[in-house]
CSV table of N, CA and C in Angstrom, one decimal:
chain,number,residue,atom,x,y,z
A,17,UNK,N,-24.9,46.6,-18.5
A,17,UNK,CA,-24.3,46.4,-17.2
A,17,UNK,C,-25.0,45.2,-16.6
A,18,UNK,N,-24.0,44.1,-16.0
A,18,UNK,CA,-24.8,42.8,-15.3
A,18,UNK,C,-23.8,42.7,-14.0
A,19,UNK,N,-25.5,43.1,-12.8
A,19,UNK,CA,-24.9,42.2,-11.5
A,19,UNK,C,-24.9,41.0,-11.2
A,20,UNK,N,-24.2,40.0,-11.3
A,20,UNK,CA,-24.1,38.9,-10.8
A,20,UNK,C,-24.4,38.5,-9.5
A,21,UNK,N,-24.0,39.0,-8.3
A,21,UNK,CA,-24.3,38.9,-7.1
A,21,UNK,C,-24.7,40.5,-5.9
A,22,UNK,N,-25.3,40.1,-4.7
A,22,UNK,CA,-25.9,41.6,-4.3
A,22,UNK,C,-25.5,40.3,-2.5
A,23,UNK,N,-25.8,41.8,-1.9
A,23,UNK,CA,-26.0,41.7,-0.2
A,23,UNK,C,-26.8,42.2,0.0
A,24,UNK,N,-27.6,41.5,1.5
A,24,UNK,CA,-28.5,42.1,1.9
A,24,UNK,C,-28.0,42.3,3.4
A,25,UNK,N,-28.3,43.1,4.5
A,25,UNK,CA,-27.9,43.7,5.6
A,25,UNK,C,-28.9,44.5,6.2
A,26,UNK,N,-29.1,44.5,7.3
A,26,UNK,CA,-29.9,45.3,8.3
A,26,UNK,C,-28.9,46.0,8.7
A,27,UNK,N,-29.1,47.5,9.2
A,27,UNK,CA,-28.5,48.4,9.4
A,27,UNK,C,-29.0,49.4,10.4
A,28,UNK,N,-28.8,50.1,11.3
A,28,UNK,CA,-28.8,51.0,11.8
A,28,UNK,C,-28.6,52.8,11.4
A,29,UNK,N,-29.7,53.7,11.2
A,29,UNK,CA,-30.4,54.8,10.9
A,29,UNK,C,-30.4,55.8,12.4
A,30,UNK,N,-30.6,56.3,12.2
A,30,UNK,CA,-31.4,57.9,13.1
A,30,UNK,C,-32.0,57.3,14.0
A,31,UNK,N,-32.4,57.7,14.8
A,31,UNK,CA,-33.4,57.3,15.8
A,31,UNK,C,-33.4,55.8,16.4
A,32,UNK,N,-32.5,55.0,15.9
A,32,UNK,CA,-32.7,53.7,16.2
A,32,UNK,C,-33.8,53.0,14.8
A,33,UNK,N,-34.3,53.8,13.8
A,33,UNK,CA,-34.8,53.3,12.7
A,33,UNK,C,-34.1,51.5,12.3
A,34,UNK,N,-34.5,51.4,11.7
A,34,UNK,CA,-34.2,49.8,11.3
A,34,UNK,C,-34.0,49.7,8.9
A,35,UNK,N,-33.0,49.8,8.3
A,35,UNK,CA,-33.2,49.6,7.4
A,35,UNK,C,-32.5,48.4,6.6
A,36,UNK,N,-33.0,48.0,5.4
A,36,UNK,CA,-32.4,47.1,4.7
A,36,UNK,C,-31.3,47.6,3.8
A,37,UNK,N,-30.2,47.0,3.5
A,37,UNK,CA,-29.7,48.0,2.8
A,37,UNK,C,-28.9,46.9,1.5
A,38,UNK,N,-29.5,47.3,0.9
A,38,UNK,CA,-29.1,46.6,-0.9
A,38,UNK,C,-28.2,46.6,-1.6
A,39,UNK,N,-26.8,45.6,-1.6
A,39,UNK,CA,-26.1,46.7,-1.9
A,39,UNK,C,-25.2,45.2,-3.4
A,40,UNK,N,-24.9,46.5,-4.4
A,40,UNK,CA,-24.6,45.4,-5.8
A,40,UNK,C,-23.3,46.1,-6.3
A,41,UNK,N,-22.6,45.3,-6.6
A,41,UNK,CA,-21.5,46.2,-7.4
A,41,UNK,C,-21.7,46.3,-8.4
A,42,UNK,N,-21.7,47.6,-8.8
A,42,UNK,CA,-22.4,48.1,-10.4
A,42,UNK,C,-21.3,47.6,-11.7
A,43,UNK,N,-20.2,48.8,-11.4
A,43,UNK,CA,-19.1,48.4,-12.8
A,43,UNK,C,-17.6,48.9,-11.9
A,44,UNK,N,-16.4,47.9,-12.7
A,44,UNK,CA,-15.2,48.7,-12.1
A,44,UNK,C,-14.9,48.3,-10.8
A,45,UNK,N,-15.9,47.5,-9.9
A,45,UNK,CA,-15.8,47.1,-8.6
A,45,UNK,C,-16.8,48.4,-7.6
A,46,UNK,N,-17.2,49.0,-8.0
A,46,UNK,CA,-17.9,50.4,-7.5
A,46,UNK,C,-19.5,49.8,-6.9
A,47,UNK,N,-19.4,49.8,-5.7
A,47,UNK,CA,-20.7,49.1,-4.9
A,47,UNK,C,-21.5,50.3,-4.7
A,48,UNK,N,-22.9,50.0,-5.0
A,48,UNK,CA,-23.8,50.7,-4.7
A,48,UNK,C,-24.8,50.6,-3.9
A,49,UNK,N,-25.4,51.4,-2.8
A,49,UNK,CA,-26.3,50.8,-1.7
A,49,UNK,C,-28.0,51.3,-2.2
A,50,UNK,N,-28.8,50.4,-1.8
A,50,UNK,CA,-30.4,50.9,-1.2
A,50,UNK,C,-30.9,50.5,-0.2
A,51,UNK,N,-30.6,51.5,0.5
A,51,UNK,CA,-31.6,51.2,2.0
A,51,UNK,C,-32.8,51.7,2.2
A,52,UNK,N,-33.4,50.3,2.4
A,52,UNK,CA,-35.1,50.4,2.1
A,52,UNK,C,-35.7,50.4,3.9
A,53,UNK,N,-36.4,51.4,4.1
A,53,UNK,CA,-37.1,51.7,5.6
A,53,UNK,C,-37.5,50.8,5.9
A,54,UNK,N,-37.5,50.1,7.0
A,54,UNK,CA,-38.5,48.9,7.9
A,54,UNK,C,-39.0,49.6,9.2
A,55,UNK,N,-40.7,49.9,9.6
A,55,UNK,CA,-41.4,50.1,10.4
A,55,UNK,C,-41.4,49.8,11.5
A,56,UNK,N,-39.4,50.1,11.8
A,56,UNK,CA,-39.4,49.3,13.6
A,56,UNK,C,-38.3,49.4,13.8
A,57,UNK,N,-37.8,49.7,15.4
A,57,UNK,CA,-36.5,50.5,15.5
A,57,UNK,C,-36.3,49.1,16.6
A,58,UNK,N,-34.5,49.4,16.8
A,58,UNK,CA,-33.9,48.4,17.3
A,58,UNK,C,-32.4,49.3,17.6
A,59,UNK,N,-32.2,49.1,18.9
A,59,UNK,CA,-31.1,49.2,19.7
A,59,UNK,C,-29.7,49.0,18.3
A,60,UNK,N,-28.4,49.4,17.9
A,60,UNK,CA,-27.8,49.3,17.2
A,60,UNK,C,-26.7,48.1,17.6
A,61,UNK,N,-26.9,47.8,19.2
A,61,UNK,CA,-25.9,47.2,19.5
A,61,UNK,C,-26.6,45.6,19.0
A,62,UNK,N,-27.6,45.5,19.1
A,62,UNK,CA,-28.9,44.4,18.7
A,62,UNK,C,-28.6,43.7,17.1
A,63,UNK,N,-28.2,45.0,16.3
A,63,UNK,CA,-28.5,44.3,14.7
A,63,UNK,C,-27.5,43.4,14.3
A,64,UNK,N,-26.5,42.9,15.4
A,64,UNK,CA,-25.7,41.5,15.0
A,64,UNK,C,-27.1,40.6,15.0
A,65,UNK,N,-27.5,40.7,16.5
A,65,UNK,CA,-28.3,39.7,16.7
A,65,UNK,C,-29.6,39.2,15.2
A,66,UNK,N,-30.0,40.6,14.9
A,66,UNK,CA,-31.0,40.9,14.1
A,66,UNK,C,-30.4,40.2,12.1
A,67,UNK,N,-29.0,40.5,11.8
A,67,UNK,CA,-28.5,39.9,10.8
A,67,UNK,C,-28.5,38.4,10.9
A,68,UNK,N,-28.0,37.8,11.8
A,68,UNK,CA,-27.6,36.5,12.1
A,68,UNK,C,-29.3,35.6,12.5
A,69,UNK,N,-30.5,36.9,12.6
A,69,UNK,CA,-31.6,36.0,12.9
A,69,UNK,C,-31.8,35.4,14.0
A,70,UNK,N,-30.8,35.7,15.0
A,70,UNK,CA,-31.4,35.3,16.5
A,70,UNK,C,-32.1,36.1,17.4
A,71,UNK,N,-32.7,37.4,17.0
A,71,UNK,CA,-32.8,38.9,17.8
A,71,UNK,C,-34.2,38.3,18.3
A,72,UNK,N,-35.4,37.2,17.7
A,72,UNK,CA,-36.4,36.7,18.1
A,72,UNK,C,-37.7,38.2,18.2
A,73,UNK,N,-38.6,37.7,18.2
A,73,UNK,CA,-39.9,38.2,18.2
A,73,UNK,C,-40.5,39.3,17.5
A,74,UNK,N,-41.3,40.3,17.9
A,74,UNK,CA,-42.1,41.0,16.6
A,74,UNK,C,-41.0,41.5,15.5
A,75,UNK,N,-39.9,42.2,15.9
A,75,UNK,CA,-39.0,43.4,15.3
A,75,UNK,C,-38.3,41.9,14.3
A,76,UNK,N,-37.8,40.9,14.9
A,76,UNK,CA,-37.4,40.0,13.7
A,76,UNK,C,-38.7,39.2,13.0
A,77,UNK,N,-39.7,39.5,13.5
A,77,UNK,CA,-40.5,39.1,12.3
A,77,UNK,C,-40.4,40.0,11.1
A,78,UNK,N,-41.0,40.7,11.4
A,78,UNK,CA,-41.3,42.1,10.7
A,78,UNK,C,-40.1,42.3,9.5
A,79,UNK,N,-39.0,42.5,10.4
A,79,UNK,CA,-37.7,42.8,9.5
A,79,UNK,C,-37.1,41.5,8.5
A,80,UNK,N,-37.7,40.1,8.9
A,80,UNK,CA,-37.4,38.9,8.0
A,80,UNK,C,-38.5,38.8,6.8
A,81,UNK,N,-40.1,39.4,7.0
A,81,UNK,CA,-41.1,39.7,6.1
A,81,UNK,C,-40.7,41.0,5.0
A,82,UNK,N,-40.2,42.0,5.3
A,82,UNK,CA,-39.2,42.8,4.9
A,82,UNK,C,-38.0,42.4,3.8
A,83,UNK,N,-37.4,41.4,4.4
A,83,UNK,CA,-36.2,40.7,3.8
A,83,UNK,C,-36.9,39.9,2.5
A,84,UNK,N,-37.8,38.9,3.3
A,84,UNK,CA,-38.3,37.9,1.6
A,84,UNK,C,-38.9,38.8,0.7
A,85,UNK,N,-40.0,39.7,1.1
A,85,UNK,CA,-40.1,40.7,0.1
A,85,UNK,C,-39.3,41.0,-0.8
A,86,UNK,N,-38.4,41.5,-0.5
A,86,UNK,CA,-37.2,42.4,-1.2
A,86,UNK,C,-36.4,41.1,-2.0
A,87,UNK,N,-36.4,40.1,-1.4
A,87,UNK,CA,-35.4,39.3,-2.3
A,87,UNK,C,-36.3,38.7,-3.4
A,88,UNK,N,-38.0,38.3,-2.9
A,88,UNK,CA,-38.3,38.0,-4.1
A,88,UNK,C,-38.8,39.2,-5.3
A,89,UNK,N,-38.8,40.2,-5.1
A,89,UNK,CA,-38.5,41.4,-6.2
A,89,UNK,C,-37.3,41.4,-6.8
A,90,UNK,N,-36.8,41.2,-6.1
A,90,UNK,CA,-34.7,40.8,-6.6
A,90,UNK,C,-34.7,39.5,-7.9
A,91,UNK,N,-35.2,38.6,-7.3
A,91,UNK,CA,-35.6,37.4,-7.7
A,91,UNK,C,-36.2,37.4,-9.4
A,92,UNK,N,-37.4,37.9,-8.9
A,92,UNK,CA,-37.8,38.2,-10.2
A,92,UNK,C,-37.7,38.9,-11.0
A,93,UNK,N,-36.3,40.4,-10.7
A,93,UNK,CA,-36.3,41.1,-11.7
A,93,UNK,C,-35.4,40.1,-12.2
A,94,UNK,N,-34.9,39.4,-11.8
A,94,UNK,CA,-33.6,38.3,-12.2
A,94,UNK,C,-33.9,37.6,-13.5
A,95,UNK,N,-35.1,37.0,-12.8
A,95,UNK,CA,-35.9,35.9,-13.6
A,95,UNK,C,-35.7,36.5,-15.5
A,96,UNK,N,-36.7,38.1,-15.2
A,96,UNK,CA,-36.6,38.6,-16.3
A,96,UNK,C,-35.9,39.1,-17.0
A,97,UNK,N,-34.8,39.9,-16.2
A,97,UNK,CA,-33.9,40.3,-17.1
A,97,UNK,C,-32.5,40.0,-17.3
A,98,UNK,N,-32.0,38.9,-16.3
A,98,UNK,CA,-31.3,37.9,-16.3
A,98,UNK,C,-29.9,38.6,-16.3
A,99,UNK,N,-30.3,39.4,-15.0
A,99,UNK,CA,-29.1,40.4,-14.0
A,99,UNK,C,-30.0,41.3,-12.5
A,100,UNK,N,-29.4,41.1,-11.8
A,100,UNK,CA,-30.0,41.6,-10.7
A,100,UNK,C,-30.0,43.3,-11.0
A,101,UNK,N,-31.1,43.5,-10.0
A,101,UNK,CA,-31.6,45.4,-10.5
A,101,UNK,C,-30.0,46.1,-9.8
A,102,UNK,N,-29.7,47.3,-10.2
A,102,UNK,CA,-29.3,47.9,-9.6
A,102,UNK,C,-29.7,48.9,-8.7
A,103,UNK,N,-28.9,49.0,-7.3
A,103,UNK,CA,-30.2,49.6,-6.8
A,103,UNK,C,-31.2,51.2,-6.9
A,104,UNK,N,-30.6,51.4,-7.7
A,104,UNK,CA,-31.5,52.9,-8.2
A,104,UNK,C,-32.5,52.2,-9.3
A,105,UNK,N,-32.2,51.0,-10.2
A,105,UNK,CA,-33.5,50.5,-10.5
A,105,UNK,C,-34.4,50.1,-9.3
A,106,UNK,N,-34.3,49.2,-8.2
A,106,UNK,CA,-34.7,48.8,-7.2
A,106,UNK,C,-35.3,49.6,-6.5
A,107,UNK,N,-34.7,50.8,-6.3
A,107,UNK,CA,-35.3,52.2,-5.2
A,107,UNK,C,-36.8,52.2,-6.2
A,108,UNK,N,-36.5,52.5,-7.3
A,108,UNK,CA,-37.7,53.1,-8.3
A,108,UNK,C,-38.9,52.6,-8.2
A,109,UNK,N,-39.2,50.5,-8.3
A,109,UNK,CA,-39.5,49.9,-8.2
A,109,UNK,C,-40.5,49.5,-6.7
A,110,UNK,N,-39.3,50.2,-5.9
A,110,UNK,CA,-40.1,49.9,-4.3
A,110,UNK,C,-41.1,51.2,-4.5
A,111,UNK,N,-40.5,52.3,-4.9
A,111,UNK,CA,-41.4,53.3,-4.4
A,111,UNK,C,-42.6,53.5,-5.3
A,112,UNK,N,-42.6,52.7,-6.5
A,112,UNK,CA,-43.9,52.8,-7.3
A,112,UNK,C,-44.7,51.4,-7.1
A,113,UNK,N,-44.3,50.7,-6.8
A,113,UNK,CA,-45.5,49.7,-6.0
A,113,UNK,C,-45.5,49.4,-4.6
A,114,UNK,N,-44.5,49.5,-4.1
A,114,UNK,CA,-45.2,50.1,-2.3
A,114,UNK,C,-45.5,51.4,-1.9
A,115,UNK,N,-45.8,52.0,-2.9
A,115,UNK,CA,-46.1,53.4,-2.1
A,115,UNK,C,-47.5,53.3,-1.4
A,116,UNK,N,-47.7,54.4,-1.0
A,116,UNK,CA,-49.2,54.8,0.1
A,116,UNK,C,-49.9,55.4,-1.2
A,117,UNK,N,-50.7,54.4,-1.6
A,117,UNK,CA,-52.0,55.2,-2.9
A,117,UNK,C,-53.4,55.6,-1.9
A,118,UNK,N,-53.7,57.0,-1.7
A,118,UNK,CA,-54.9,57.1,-0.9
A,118,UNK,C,-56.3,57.3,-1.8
A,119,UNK,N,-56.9,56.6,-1.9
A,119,UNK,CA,-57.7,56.5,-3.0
A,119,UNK,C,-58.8,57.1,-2.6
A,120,UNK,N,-59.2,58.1,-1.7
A,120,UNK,CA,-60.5,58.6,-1.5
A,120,UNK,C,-59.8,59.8,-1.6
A,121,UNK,N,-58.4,60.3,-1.5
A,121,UNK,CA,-58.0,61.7,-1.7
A,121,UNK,C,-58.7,61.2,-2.9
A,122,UNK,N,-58.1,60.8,-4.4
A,122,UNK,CA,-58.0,60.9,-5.4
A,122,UNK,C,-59.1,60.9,-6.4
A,123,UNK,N,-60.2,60.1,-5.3
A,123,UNK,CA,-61.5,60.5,-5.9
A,123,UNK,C,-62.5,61.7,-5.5
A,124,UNK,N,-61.9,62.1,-4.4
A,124,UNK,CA,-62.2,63.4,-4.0
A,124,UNK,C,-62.0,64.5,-4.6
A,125,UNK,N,-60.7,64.7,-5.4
A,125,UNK,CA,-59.7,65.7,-6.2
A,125,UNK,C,-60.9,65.3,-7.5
């Protein structure tokens, strides 16, 4: 299976949450999404502003630091396997090297 091309999009969640949402057409034309959590909520009428990059200050920092992240993980799965991830590979990936490792639980256990 090769994705040739993907989108990226800010989106509106629950609470005014803030997420990124990944989205590739797998096979057949059948688009698949991953929306990855960003630590910052924003008004829904806002996320034009917030896509287009003019929303300004912490919440578009944050959420553009967010963005290059994710694309250069995109990037480099590219590099390697010369097709962008799908996003259930992508999900997998965020959650096994961004996760929260607490390392005094672990040495405690």
């Amino acid at each position: 299976m090769r994705i040739k091309k993907y989108t990226l999009k800010f989106i509106g969640g629950k609470d005014n949450k803030i997420y990124l949402r990944y989205f590739a057409t797998i096979e057949k034309g059948v688009g698949k999404t991953y929306d990855k959590p960003i630590d910052a909520k924003q008004r829904k009428e806002d996320l034009l502003l917030l896509n287009s990059n003019n929303l300004g200050g912490i919440v578009q920092k944050e959420c553009n630091r967010v963005k290059e992240q994710l694309v250069n993980d995109i990037e480099m799965f590219n590099a390697k396997n010369n097709t962008y991830p799908t996003p259930d590979q992508l999900r997998t990936y965020n959650n096994a090297i961004y996760s929260v490792f607490d390392i005094e639980y672990h040495i405690n256990q």
